Amino acid sequence: MEDFLYFFSFQDPNVLMVVIGISLLSISAAMVGTFTFLDKKALVGDAISHAVLPGVCLAFMFSGNKNPFWIVSGAFFTGGLCTYAITWISNYTKLKEDTVIASVLSIFFGVGIVMMTQLQQTGNASLSGLDHFIFGNAISIVRKDLWVYGFLALAIILSILFFYKEFKVMVFNRSFAESVGLPVKRLEFLFNSLMVLAVVTGIQAIGVVLMAALLITPAAAAKFWTDRLDKMLWIAVSFSLVSGITGAYISFVLPHMPTGPWVVIVLSLIAFLSFFFSIKKGILTKWIARRNYQRKIHSDHILKALFGAREKGKTDLSIESIFNNFPGKSFKTQYSINRLIDKKYIIDNQGNISLTKKGLTEAKRIVRLHRLWELYMTEYMNIAPDHVHDSAEKLEHIITPELEQKLDKNLNFPQADPHQSIIPRDQDKS
Amino acid sequence: MSFDPNAFLIISTGSMIAISCGLLGVFLMLRKMAMTGDAISHAVLPGIVIAFMISGSRHGLAMVIGAGLVGIIATVFIEYLSNKVKLQSDASIGITFTSLFAIGIIMITFLANQIDLDQDCVLYGEIAYVPIDLWITGSGTIMGPRVTYLSLINLALVSLFIYLFFKELKISTFDKEFAATIGLSTVGVNYGLMGMVSYTTVSSFEAVGAILVVALMVVPPATAFLWTKNLKRLIQLTIILGILSSLLGYYLAFFLNSSIAGAMATVAGFFFFLSVILNRKQIPAIKKKLSKIKASNISI
């Protein structure tokens, strides 16, 4: 708790600096990532993040120290080279893009490892902490680094805001962008550069291996909450911000912990919660909706069975005969009967079930929709009467009152369906 | 250069690993699952750590089972995310492997003081230790380098797998619908292949590192694919490239005084880029020749 207060009161200028740094970096990565996700280039980000390693090592070889300016230039150089190589090889060979990405990624990383092990053999003391670039350690960021990384992150954020419209068109409709005369090639180059830069800014805090997650995961999680690009950007940025700061906090409390993996864990947690519980598209939400719908269908079928019996002159049905109507679904049937009784659609009279007035209205409505749709199919779509039942079975549960009125009106308020069954109406006496 | 038994051991172990990886990689590439291979090689990490915690050693069956299980779980997860959750497939791969890899790294860091497993070992591997890492039996007899045995067993199992299921692999790779109609379990073949990929990753990670396994899995088949479209030729060429990468990689590493696994990936990459350049120049040239032949035929 003491640590918590100390960290989040920002009284320590170093803590404040780290938090500002990681926030800027999270924001820029999430923004770039949203566009790469929508452009289906998520794995290119992964390739770039592995490919900056040789660049970082090259920078060491030339400068001999951890000067952030050199590191950034080196990383940008090999990251850009990797992006270029992927496009070039995909265009000029028959290799599939994922093979190209995997190949380029592992080759660049291999070259990086060669350089890194070679550097470590030289025993240069200023090279200690080189491995921070692999897993990232936000706490190791010093003021000099912050200026470079912070400036870059800000530049990325501003460029994206400035070219927001252009990037939006480019990602969603490339041919349209071309037809209205946007310089798509140049925009693409700019965007690729921003993508490389976003990875580069993260290498010291998050590390090269896991930087890809910062591009992919916030956008993927945000997609489950909205379909609008502007909202998606906001949501992705907030997810990323929360994870970034949490990760920095954890590696502050447990100093030997690398920051990158913790940021990724928090991010993944948010993403999985989104996949399951998001209001629009979550697995759980969808599952509940589907279950409710299936329950409604089953109740509708019971009401229909009771109405059918009524048409044959029987006012009630025994529970067993209802169960027999739906073989193998006794559990579901029992549940639906209980629900219908609760809703006062039916009453149970010593094992015999009959419709109440309210239930009768509802049953009539369902049968009416079924029969109206059957008639519509035969009249307007010229489908043979013996082929229309299945479609009506589905649509009877979803036709809205407005649609019902339209159907009724267009069919000129018919009396009977194609099978000569009477279409029931509420004003009927029965 | 005089015969150096250590160099020979390292090169032959490296070759066996490269061949096992390449054989599986051919099918991964043809099934457009190159990135799934990459994902598995990152994702087995928590499996390795858990198995290590339980069994207390870097060797043995627990490791293989642990990593194999996590590898298959990762595959199932990727497919679940893209089919049921309806997430883009590239994002499913990305999210799955980064989160599992992060979990693995955190576990290693937590246990850093207690176990003999560090981040460097996982990332780069150290094939140079092969000659001194000996398999010693309970009675104290020295049986020879342990990792060499492991890679030999791995190579034998992978070859056996591909030999036994060659027809199944081929059919389900090139014509999924046909495979399903003749009653072949494409799911079974898929998980079999993924299981082999996980197992190979585990048995080679000590030597070449978790990430560089991918270089040996994808790069030689991709290079071979630039030269031939015939499956048997593809496999032969992949094997040759694997051996060459191992051989030249060793001497490159010796020369630069660096990681052997990294150097193997570098050599494989050199062949890859060379092939891309040669192919790119050759294709227009061949087309020109062909059109000339056709033109002369018509004139006759």
XYZ file of C-alpha atoms in Angstrom:
730
model
C 0.000 0.000 0.000
C 2.831 2.333 0.840
C 4.399 1.536 -2.500
C 1.086 2.125 -4.176
C 0.660 5.578 -2.654
C 4.263 6.465 -3.279
C 4.017 5.431 -6.913
C 0.675 7.039 -7.718
C 1.246 10.287 -5.851
C 4.089 10.909 -8.328
C 6.164 12.686 -5.679
C 9.226 10.962 -7.068
C 10.176 12.789 -10.280
C 11.620 9.558 -11.677
C 8.331 7.754 -11.230
C 6.489 10.631 -12.836
C 8.858 10.510 -15.761
C 8.445 6.782 -16.264
C 4.677 7.107 -16.099
C 4.629 9.940 -18.626
C 6.923 7.963 -20.896
C 4.960 4.748 -20.776
C 1.657 6.614 -21.181
C 2.788 8.371 -24.341
C 4.138 5.125 -25.690
C 0.946 3.189 -24.895
C -1.192 5.847 -26.554
C 0.858 5.955 -29.731
C 1.108 2.163 -30.015
C -2.628 1.712 -29.505
C -3.434 4.345 -32.135
C -1.113 2.884 -34.750
C -2.251 -0.604 -33.765
C -5.907 0.217 -34.362
C -5.149 1.087 -37.957
C -2.864 -1.911 -38.513
C -5.505 -4.204 -37.020
C -8.170 -2.853 -39.354
C -5.744 -3.100 -42.271
C -5.157 -6.782 -41.309
C -1.453 -6.154 -40.860
C -1.277 -7.201 -37.215
C 1.538 -9.665 -37.801
C 3.669 -7.150 -39.702
C 3.915 -5.355 -36.370
C 5.188 -8.591 -34.858
C 7.803 -8.896 -37.597
C 8.949 -5.293 -37.118
C 9.290 -5.731 -33.393
C 11.627 -8.694 -33.876
C 13.488 -6.904 -36.643
C 14.514 -3.872 -34.594
C 16.923 -6.059 -32.613
C 19.745 -6.035 -35.201
C 19.254 -2.280 -35.537
C 19.683 -1.777 -31.806
C 22.859 -3.872 -31.907
C 24.189 -1.989 -34.928
C 23.660 1.245 -33.039
C 25.750 -0.147 -30.172
C 28.490 -1.164 -32.543
C 28.722 2.291 -34.046
C 28.216 4.439 -30.991
C 29.548 2.136 -28.282
C 26.935 3.283 -25.764
C 23.219 3.380 -25.135
C 22.670 6.766 -26.718
C 18.927 6.775 -27.438
C 19.318 8.785 -30.605
C 21.506 6.096 -32.175
C 19.320 3.296 -30.861
C 16.241 4.833 -32.415
C 17.960 5.423 -35.750
C 19.322 1.887 -35.885
C 16.020 0.318 -34.892
C 14.138 2.461 -37.380
C 16.565 1.448 -40.116
C 16.239 -2.328 -39.708
C 12.533 -2.145 -38.821
C 11.907 -0.242 -42.035
C 14.096 -2.642 -43.985
C 12.027 -5.538 -42.663
C 8.734 -3.899 -43.698
C 10.159 -3.200 -47.113
C 11.457 -6.760 -47.457
C 8.052 -8.213 -46.604
C 6.245 -6.133 -49.230
C 8.947 -6.730 -51.798
C 9.093 -10.518 -51.365
C 5.310 -10.884 -51.202
C 4.989 -8.967 -54.444
C 7.704 -10.703 -56.427
C 7.471 -14.320 -55.365
C 4.699 -16.860 -55.057
C 5.281 -17.240 -51.336
C 2.254 -16.611 -49.155
C 2.408 -13.515 -47.001
C 2.452 -15.376 -43.699
C 5.441 -17.467 -44.837
C 7.226 -14.284 -45.881
C 6.492 -12.597 -42.550
C 7.630 -15.615 -40.533
C 10.814 -15.949 -42.615
C 11.790 -12.288 -42.518
C 10.979 -12.084 -38.811
C 13.131 -15.042 -37.839
C 16.021 -14.097 -40.124
C 16.220 -10.569 -38.753
C 15.959 -11.861 -35.213
C 18.674 -14.424 -35.921
C 20.990 -11.721 -37.262
C 20.155 -9.666 -34.188
C 21.090 -12.517 -31.866
C 24.400 -13.003 -33.702
C 25.237 -9.322 -33.234
C 24.118 -9.288 -29.651
C 26.114 -12.332 -28.568
C 29.114 -10.950 -30.389
C 28.752 -7.630 -28.572
C 28.490 -9.408 -25.251
C 31.747 -11.228 -25.935
C 33.575 -7.903 -26.166
C 32.915 -7.346 -22.458
C 32.232 -3.635 -22.816
C 30.818 -2.511 -19.463
C 28.503 0.074 -20.967
C 26.671 -2.757 -22.686
C 25.118 -4.055 -19.493
C 21.394 -3.751 -19.763
C 21.439 -4.662 -23.407
C 18.982 -7.414 -22.626
C 16.492 -4.801 -21.447
C 15.790 -4.318 -25.097
C 14.509 -7.858 -25.336
C 12.019 -7.861 -22.468
C 11.875 -4.181 -21.645
C 12.299 -2.439 -18.352
C 10.427 0.813 -17.961
C 12.221 1.651 -14.731
C 15.569 1.733 -16.527
C 14.412 4.679 -18.652
C 16.365 7.809 -17.810
C 15.655 11.435 -18.595
C 17.726 11.476 -21.775
C 15.818 8.479 -23.173
C 12.506 9.974 -22.229
C 13.077 13.054 -24.347
C 13.727 10.972 -27.451
C 11.005 8.366 -26.912
C 8.468 10.894 -25.666
C 9.084 13.172 -28.610
C 8.685 10.270 -31.040
C 5.476 9.086 -29.399
C 4.057 12.585 -29.509
C 5.028 12.904 -33.159
C 3.216 9.637 -33.932
C 0.076 10.713 -32.072
C 0.003 14.088 -33.810
C 0.626 12.611 -37.275
C -2.219 10.162 -36.831
C -4.583 12.895 -35.685
C -3.475 15.077 -38.578
C -3.922 12.375 -41.238
C -6.895 10.758 -39.489
C -9.267 11.094 -42.444
C -6.756 9.947 -45.021
C -5.748 6.872 -43.028
C -9.387 6.068 -42.399
C -10.188 6.043 -46.100
C -7.011 4.118 -46.885
C -7.792 1.370 -44.384
C -11.476 0.963 -45.122
C -11.593 1.489 -48.852
C -8.324 1.577 -50.691
C -9.787 1.715 -54.192
C -12.001 4.619 -53.187
C -8.963 6.406 -51.751
C -7.190 5.880 -55.056
C -10.148 7.051 -57.097
C -10.497 10.326 -55.208
C -6.854 11.026 -55.914
C -5.284 10.442 -52.525
C -1.564 9.664 -52.768
C -2.093 6.153 -51.394
C 1.502 5.015 -52.000
C 2.898 7.968 -50.085
C 0.324 7.623 -47.309
C 1.187 3.968 -47.028
C 4.860 4.825 -46.730
C 4.057 7.350 -44.015
C 1.906 4.841 -42.213
C 4.544 2.113 -42.380
C 7.072 4.578 -40.991
C 4.722 5.387 -38.127
C 4.274 1.689 -37.467
C 8.047 1.154 -37.287
C 8.427 4.223 -35.074
C 5.707 3.004 -32.723
C 7.598 -0.252 -32.265
C 10.885 1.610 -31.852
C 9.522 3.794 -29.050
C 8.514 0.702 -27.120
C 11.708 -1.302 -27.269
C 13.237 -0.012 -24.065
C 10.095 -0.105 -21.944
C 8.291 -3.144 -23.338
C 11.030 -5.019 -25.170
C 11.223 -6.212 -28.749
C 9.632 -9.621 -28.300
C 6.396 -8.435 -26.771
C 5.998 -5.039 -28.430
C 3.738 -6.671 -31.014
C 1.109 -7.208 -28.322
C 0.892 -3.483 -27.687
C -0.025 -2.981 -31.327
C -2.441 -5.886 -31.714
C -4.228 -6.478 -28.426
C -5.758 -3.058 -27.552
C -7.305 -2.763 -31.010
C -8.605 -6.330 -30.985
C -10.198 -5.772 -27.577
C -11.669 -2.397 -28.584
C -13.269 -3.930 -31.678
C -15.566 -5.869 -29.371
C -17.051 -2.731 -27.898
C -17.703 -0.639 -30.966
C -17.725 -0.557 -34.756
C -16.916 3.124 -35.012
C -13.313 4.050 -35.676
C -13.239 7.143 -33.435
C -14.656 5.250 -30.466
C -12.430 2.293 -31.162
C -9.377 4.550 -30.973
C -10.488 5.958 -27.630
C -11.187 2.539 -26.161
C -7.931 1.043 -27.456
C -5.973 3.980 -26.055
C -7.551 3.664 -22.624
C -6.960 -0.106 -22.456
C -3.372 0.390 -23.449
C -2.868 3.234 -20.992
C -4.198 1.226 -18.055
C -1.988 -1.743 -18.932
C 1.089 0.378 -19.514
C 0.852 2.124 -16.158
C 0.030 -1.111 -14.328
C 3.038 -2.789 -15.913
C 5.309 0.084 -14.897
C 3.919 -0.055 -11.358
C 4.587 -3.780 -11.042
C 8.157 -3.494 -12.209
C 8.580 -0.599 -9.770
C 7.405 -2.736 -6.853
C 9.292 -5.841 -7.980
C 12.425 -4.340 -9.488
C 13.759 -7.508 -11.092
C 10.508 -7.970 -13.020
C 10.627 -6.946 -16.664
C 7.876 -4.467 -17.570
C 6.907 -5.870 -20.971
C 5.421 -9.203 -19.896
C 3.296 -7.552 -17.199
C 1.922 -4.947 -19.595
C 1.051 -7.775 -21.974
C -0.619 -9.832 -19.243
C -2.837 -6.937 -18.152
C -3.652 -6.168 -21.772
C -4.520 -9.790 -22.543
C -6.722 -9.950 -19.474
C -8.647 -6.890 -20.668
C -8.885 -8.419 -24.126
C -10.269 -11.732 -22.872
C -12.785 -9.961 -20.653
C -13.868 -8.018 -23.730
C -14.217 -11.158 -25.829
C -16.484 -12.734 -23.265
C -18.434 -9.931 -21.673
C -18.665 -7.098 -24.175
C -22.226 -5.875 -24.491
C -22.319 -6.078 -28.261
C -20.332 -9.081 -29.345
C -19.133 -10.910 -26.265
C -19.329 -14.703 -26.309
C -21.356 -14.726 -23.116
C -23.731 -12.021 -24.353
C -24.273 -13.891 -27.579
C -24.763 -17.160 -25.747
C -27.400 -15.657 -23.443
C -29.208 -14.090 -26.364
C -29.204 -17.367 -28.265
C -30.476 -19.288 -25.242
C -33.274 -16.795 -24.648
C -34.256 -16.988 -28.285
C -34.344 -20.777 -28.213
C -36.466 -20.700 -25.076
C -38.878 -18.327 -26.780
C -39.112 -20.644 -29.780
C -39.906 -23.563 -27.548
C -42.593 -21.692 -25.630
C -44.053 -20.554 -28.942
C -44.241 -24.176 -30.070
C -46.097 -25.223 -26.931
C -48.595 -22.410 -27.426
C -49.021 -23.493 -31.026
C -49.636 -27.091 -30.001
C -52.335 -25.934 -27.583
C -53.897 -23.773 -30.280
C -53.836 -26.722 -32.703
C -55.650 -28.851 -30.171
C -58.218 -26.094 -29.769
C -58.821 -26.011 -33.510
C -59.612 -29.717 -33.289
C -62.133 -29.002 -30.561
C -60.074 -29.939 -27.506
C -59.743 -27.189 -24.908
C -56.803 -28.719 -23.113
C -53.895 -31.108 -23.482
C -52.426 -33.451 -20.918
C -48.872 -32.694 -19.861
C -47.755 -36.076 -21.170
C -49.037 -35.398 -24.647
C -47.126 -32.097 -24.657
C -43.999 -33.907 -23.578
C -44.621 -36.486 -26.299
C -44.825 -33.670 -28.835
C -41.201 -32.783 -28.154
C -39.348 -36.050 -27.722
C -35.972 -35.768 -26.029
C -36.600 -32.245 -24.786
C -38.495 -32.939 -21.582
C -36.253 -30.694 -19.509
C -36.679 -27.776 -21.853
C -40.411 -28.425 -22.125
C -40.856 -28.474 -18.379
C -38.979 -25.191 -18.113
C -41.096 -23.589 -20.821
C -44.351 -24.798 -19.238
C -43.301 -23.288 -15.917
C -42.423 -20.014 -17.613
C -45.723 -19.919 -19.480
C -47.616 -20.553 -16.269
C -45.667 -17.738 -14.575
C -46.547 -15.412 -17.418
C -50.231 -16.493 -17.091
C -50.398 -17.735 -20.683
C -51.529 -21.188 -19.622
C -53.041 -22.817 -16.581
C -52.364 -26.252 -15.271
C -55.532 -27.982 -14.201
C -54.591 -31.294 -12.556
C -52.221 -32.380 -15.282
C -54.194 -30.861 -18.108
C -53.047 -27.635 -19.623
C -55.205 -25.051 -21.304
C -54.666 -21.596 -22.698
C -55.748 -18.535 -20.778
C -57.231 -15.569 -22.574
C -53.857 -13.904 -22.672
C -52.251 -17.101 -23.901
C -54.836 -17.522 -26.565
C -54.107 -14.050 -27.962
C -50.414 -14.866 -28.058
C -50.954 -18.294 -29.631
C -53.206 -16.786 -32.251
C -50.577 -14.217 -33.064
C -47.927 -16.866 -33.669
C -50.187 -19.059 -35.784
C -51.347 -16.018 -37.700
C -47.775 -15.001 -38.476
C -46.973 -18.538 -39.572
C -49.911 -18.746 -41.890
C -49.568 -15.201 -43.237
C -45.960 -15.894 -44.135
C -46.890 -19.162 -45.843
C -49.463 -17.328 -47.905
C -47.020 -14.551 -48.729
C -44.466 -17.111 -49.897
C -46.921 -18.823 -52.236
C -48.528 -15.628 -53.540
C -45.531 -13.369 -53.984
C -42.607 -15.725 -54.388
C -44.354 -18.489 -56.307
C -43.190 -21.190 -53.971
C -45.198 -24.390 -53.874
C -47.445 -24.624 -50.785
C -45.725 -27.791 -49.592
C -42.357 -26.015 -49.430
C -43.263 -23.042 -47.302
C -43.665 -24.579 -43.868
C -39.988 -24.582 -42.830
C -39.446 -20.939 -43.651
C -42.596 -19.971 -41.765
C -41.455 -22.065 -38.801
C -38.441 -19.762 -38.555
C -40.061 -16.449 -39.283
C -43.079 -16.809 -37.014
C -40.792 -15.982 -34.071
C -39.288 -12.834 -35.490
C -41.865 -11.015 -37.606
C -42.542 -7.639 -35.989
C -46.027 -6.135 -35.544
C -45.237 -3.533 -38.254
C -44.270 -6.260 -40.683
C -47.378 -8.209 -39.730
C -49.572 -5.245 -40.603
C -47.820 -4.817 -43.926
C -48.188 -8.494 -44.785
C -51.826 -8.461 -43.829
C -52.483 -5.369 -45.908
C -50.572 -6.550 -48.983
C -52.342 -9.905 -48.913
C -55.620 -8.046 -48.557
C -56.548 -9.404 -45.108
C -56.843 -13.064 -46.179
C -59.058 -15.612 -44.502
C -57.110 -18.803 -45.132
C -53.545 -19.916 -45.714
C -52.364 -22.072 -48.659
C -53.363 -25.214 -46.779
C -56.883 -23.836 -46.313
C -56.411 -23.397 -42.580
C -58.145 -20.354 -41.181
C -55.882 -17.455 -40.328
C -56.890 -16.630 -36.765
C -57.538 -13.060 -35.695
C -58.153 -11.546 -32.296
C -61.672 -10.455 -33.070
C -62.675 -14.083 -33.872
C -64.929 -15.762 -31.442
C -63.302 -18.919 -30.230
C 41.399 -27.815 -41.116
C 41.928 -30.851 -38.946
C 39.024 -32.946 -37.780
C 37.494 -31.441 -34.677
C 35.161 -33.888 -32.894
C 33.366 -31.093 -31.052
C 32.655 -29.206 -34.247
C 31.428 -32.413 -35.820
C 29.099 -33.044 -32.879
C 27.696 -29.527 -32.961
C 27.218 -29.499 -36.705
C 25.563 -32.902 -36.793
C 23.274 -32.043 -33.882
C 22.417 -28.746 -35.550
C 21.718 -30.535 -38.822
C 19.403 -33.020 -37.187
C 17.462 -30.225 -35.517
C 17.329 -28.263 -38.753
C 16.078 -31.298 -40.669
C 13.355 -32.096 -38.113
C 12.223 -28.476 -38.120
C 12.372 -28.208 -41.906
C 10.364 -31.390 -42.487
C 7.516 -30.063 -40.348
C 7.995 -26.580 -41.754
C 7.289 -27.734 -45.306
C 3.793 -28.760 -44.270
C 3.296 -25.699 -42.088
C 4.170 -23.470 -45.020
C 1.946 -25.312 -47.481
C -0.954 -25.176 -45.031
C -0.446 -21.408 -44.660
C 0.330 -21.957 -41.010
C 3.831 -20.518 -40.901
C 2.795 -17.995 -38.287
C 1.067 -20.696 -36.254
C 4.442 -22.392 -36.012
C 5.912 -19.117 -34.818
C 3.107 -18.765 -32.298
C 3.569 -22.304 -30.945
C 7.287 -21.847 -30.513
C 6.645 -18.798 -28.314
C 3.660 -20.298 -26.576
C 5.252 -23.530 -25.318
C 7.297 -21.480 -22.880
C 4.885 -21.734 -19.900
C 4.611 -25.467 -20.571
C 8.376 -25.769 -20.366
C 8.485 -23.864 -17.089
C 5.645 -25.805 -15.461
C 7.145 -29.121 -16.503
C 10.453 -27.903 -15.139
C 8.884 -27.021 -11.810
C 7.201 -30.395 -11.528
C 9.973 -32.649 -12.722
C 12.884 -30.507 -11.547
C 14.983 -31.203 -14.579
C 15.435 -29.859 -18.052
C 15.354 -33.309 -19.536
C 12.887 -36.035 -19.723
C 9.375 -36.817 -20.609
C 7.635 -34.230 -18.395
C 9.100 -31.453 -20.526
C 7.867 -32.975 -23.740
C 4.404 -33.610 -22.346
C 4.123 -30.177 -20.743
C 5.188 -28.291 -23.818
C 3.262 -30.543 -26.170
C 0.095 -29.908 -24.195
C 0.573 -26.157 -24.103
C 1.398 -26.147 -27.806
C -1.834 -27.920 -28.635
C -3.778 -25.710 -26.229
C -2.349 -22.706 -28.070
C -3.535 -24.122 -31.400
C -6.988 -24.845 -30.024
C -7.080 -21.371 -28.568
C -6.097 -19.682 -31.815
C -8.799 -21.596 -33.637
C -11.348 -20.844 -30.931
C -10.585 -17.133 -31.092
C -10.864 -16.964 -34.853
C -13.858 -19.294 -35.302
C -16.020 -18.764 -32.256
C -15.039 -15.325 -31.034
C -14.796 -14.144 -34.661
C -11.511 -12.384 -34.218
C -9.299 -11.846 -37.271
C -6.979 -14.826 -37.593
C -3.769 -12.771 -37.499
C -4.907 -11.028 -34.329
C -5.873 -14.392 -32.787
C -2.355 -15.666 -33.390
C -0.790 -12.450 -32.102
C -2.793 -12.298 -28.897
C -2.416 -15.981 -28.067
C 1.327 -16.213 -28.375
C 2.181 -12.870 -26.789
C 0.087 -13.620 -23.712
C 1.443 -17.151 -23.284
C 5.005 -15.965 -23.868
C 4.521 -13.183 -21.306
C 3.236 -15.704 -18.760
C 6.255 -17.896 -19.423
C 8.733 -15.047 -18.976
C 7.098 -13.949 -15.730
C 7.223 -17.509 -14.393
C 10.901 -17.748 -15.264
C 11.628 -14.437 -13.554
C 9.748 -15.467 -10.410
C 11.633 -18.720 -10.211
C 14.931 -17.295 -11.382
C 16.710 -18.001 -8.127
C 15.438 -21.530 -7.751
C 15.760 -23.080 -11.150
C 18.427 -23.452 -13.705
C 16.479 -21.917 -16.561
C 17.102 -18.368 -17.651
C 15.796 -16.023 -20.284
C 18.919 -16.197 -22.397
C 18.767 -19.954 -22.583
C 15.160 -19.818 -23.704
C 15.774 -17.148 -26.293
C 19.009 -17.996 -27.972
C 19.755 -21.522 -26.868
C 23.336 -22.631 -26.698
C 24.273 -25.382 -29.047
C 27.923 -24.807 -28.202
C 27.359 -26.615 -24.904
C 26.430 -29.839 -26.681
C 29.828 -31.557 -26.311
C 30.109 -30.811 -22.587
C 26.499 -31.522 -21.637
C 26.786 -35.266 -21.192
C 24.258 -37.926 -20.506
C 25.420 -39.813 -17.464
C 23.525 -42.914 -16.382
C 22.672 -43.745 -12.793
C 25.646 -46.045 -12.497
C 27.961 -43.283 -13.661
C 28.615 -44.451 -17.203
C 29.056 -41.583 -19.620
C 26.897 -42.168 -22.640
C 27.848 -39.105 -24.682
C 26.274 -35.747 -25.436
C 22.659 -35.591 -24.253
C 21.280 -33.042 -26.707
C 22.590 -35.097 -29.621
C 20.539 -38.056 -28.416
C 17.505 -35.825 -28.018
C 17.799 -34.453 -31.513
C 18.352 -37.936 -32.912
C 15.185 -39.195 -31.231
C 13.355 -36.112 -32.419
C 14.521 -36.602 -35.983
C 13.506 -40.257 -35.883
C 10.040 -39.441 -34.536
C 9.438 -36.604 -37.001
C 10.591 -38.741 -39.938
C 8.435 -41.611 -38.756
C 5.447 -39.306 -38.374
C 5.871 -37.925 -41.874
C 6.613 -41.359 -43.366
C 3.545 -42.961 -41.781
C 1.150 -40.118 -42.436
C 2.626 -38.799 -45.673
C -0.518 -39.553 -47.686
C -2.804 -38.081 -45.038
C -0.670 -34.967 -44.659
C -0.472 -34.502 -48.407
C -4.188 -34.916 -49.049
C -5.338 -32.785 -46.153
C -2.823 -30.089 -47.090
C -3.744 -29.800 -50.735
C -7.424 -30.708 -50.744
C -9.178 -30.397 -47.437
C -12.654 -31.094 -48.801
C -11.528 -34.236 -50.579
C -9.787 -35.426 -47.425
C -12.992 -34.911 -45.474
C -15.087 -36.769 -48.065
C -12.882 -39.853 -47.991
C -13.270 -39.896 -44.224
C -9.850 -38.594 -43.260
C -9.784 -36.821 -39.937
C -8.342 -33.457 -40.984
C -8.627 -32.289 -37.400
C -6.620 -35.269 -36.237
C -3.925 -34.684 -38.859
C -3.812 -31.024 -37.889
C -3.386 -31.674 -34.181
C -0.876 -34.413 -34.924
C 1.211 -31.927 -36.876
C 0.850 -29.244 -34.205
C 1.815 -31.772 -31.553
C 4.962 -32.622 -33.517
C 5.750 -28.907 -33.916
C 5.421 -28.376 -30.153
C 7.514 -31.425 -29.382
C 10.222 -30.373 -31.819
C 10.271 -26.877 -30.347
C 10.803 -28.280 -26.876
C 13.400 -30.805 -27.784
C 15.403 -28.179 -29.673
C 14.924 -25.057 -27.586
C 17.940 -25.751 -25.409
C 20.099 -25.932 -28.483
C 18.678 -23.216 -30.722
C 16.278 -21.207 -28.557
C 12.526 -20.803 -28.749
C 12.473 -18.061 -31.336
C 15.147 -19.363 -33.661
C 13.372 -22.691 -34.013
C 11.033 -20.780 -36.299
C 13.909 -19.718 -38.518
C 14.748 -23.373 -39.110
C 11.090 -24.274 -39.525
C 10.074 -21.677 -42.058
C 13.110 -20.313 -43.858
C 14.524 -23.484 -45.525
C 11.094 -24.609 -46.832
C 10.357 -21.080 -48.074
C 13.722 -21.011 -49.865
C 13.090 -24.425 -51.381
C 9.641 -23.353 -52.502
C 11.225 -20.655 -54.649
C 12.995 -23.379 -56.648
C 10.472 -26.189 -56.907
C 6.781 -26.886 -56.555
C 7.176 -30.666 -56.375
C 6.541 -31.887 -52.832
C 9.279 -34.544 -52.776
C 11.833 -32.165 -54.257
C 10.718 -29.543 -51.759
C 11.460 -31.910 -48.904
C 14.849 -32.933 -50.326
C 15.897 -29.344 -50.909
C 14.737 -28.365 -47.420
C 16.917 -31.092 -45.903
C 19.943 -29.959 -47.914
C 19.384 -26.330 -46.913
C 19.018 -27.358 -43.286
C 22.350 -29.181 -43.302
C 24.080 -26.326 -45.135
C 22.717 -23.760 -42.663
C 24.015 -25.815 -39.786
C 27.447 -26.376 -41.330
C 28.049 -22.839 -42.526
C 26.341 -21.409 -39.457
C 28.828 -23.137 -37.210
C 31.816 -21.671 -39.052
C 30.210 -18.228 -39.264
C 29.664 -18.285 -35.508
C 33.213 -19.537 -34.989
C 34.521 -16.712 -37.150
C 32.388 -13.993 -35.518
C 32.568 -15.490 -32.030
C 28.797 -15.394 -31.606
C 25.683 -17.500 -31.085
C 25.660 -20.577 -33.312
C 21.877 -20.745 -33.519
C 21.726 -17.101 -34.588
C 24.392 -17.747 -37.191
C 22.424 -20.727 -38.521
C 19.401 -18.480 -38.948
C 21.595 -15.878 -40.624
C 22.958 -18.392 -43.137
C 19.447 -19.714 -43.826
C 18.383 -16.096 -44.354
C 21.266 -15.519 -46.737
C 20.106 -18.449 -48.911
C 16.551 -17.174 -48.721
C 17.319 -13.662 -49.888
C 19.708 -14.979 -52.528
C 16.955 -17.210 -53.892
C 14.474 -14.352 -53.925
C 16.867 -12.169 -55.905
C 17.826 -14.927 -58.341
C 14.219 -15.897 -58.862
C 13.161 -12.384 -59.434
C 15.780 -11.902 -62.107
C 15.282 -15.292 -63.647
C 11.558 -15.253 -64.096
C 11.463 -12.425 -66.668
C 14.478 -13.959 -68.441
C 12.822 -17.368 -68.700
C 9.602 -15.784 -69.874
C 11.506 -13.988 -72.596
C 13.110 -17.223 -73.740
C 9.780 -19.005 -73.753
C 8.098 -16.294 -75.772
C 10.989 -16.386 -78.258
C 10.605 -20.149 -78.670
C 6.892 -19.776 -79.203
C 7.397 -16.971 -81.680
C 9.934 -19.015 -83.669
C 7.587 -22.015 -83.667
C 4.847 -19.942 -85.156
C 7.105 -18.480 -87.834
C 8.085 -22.024 -88.903
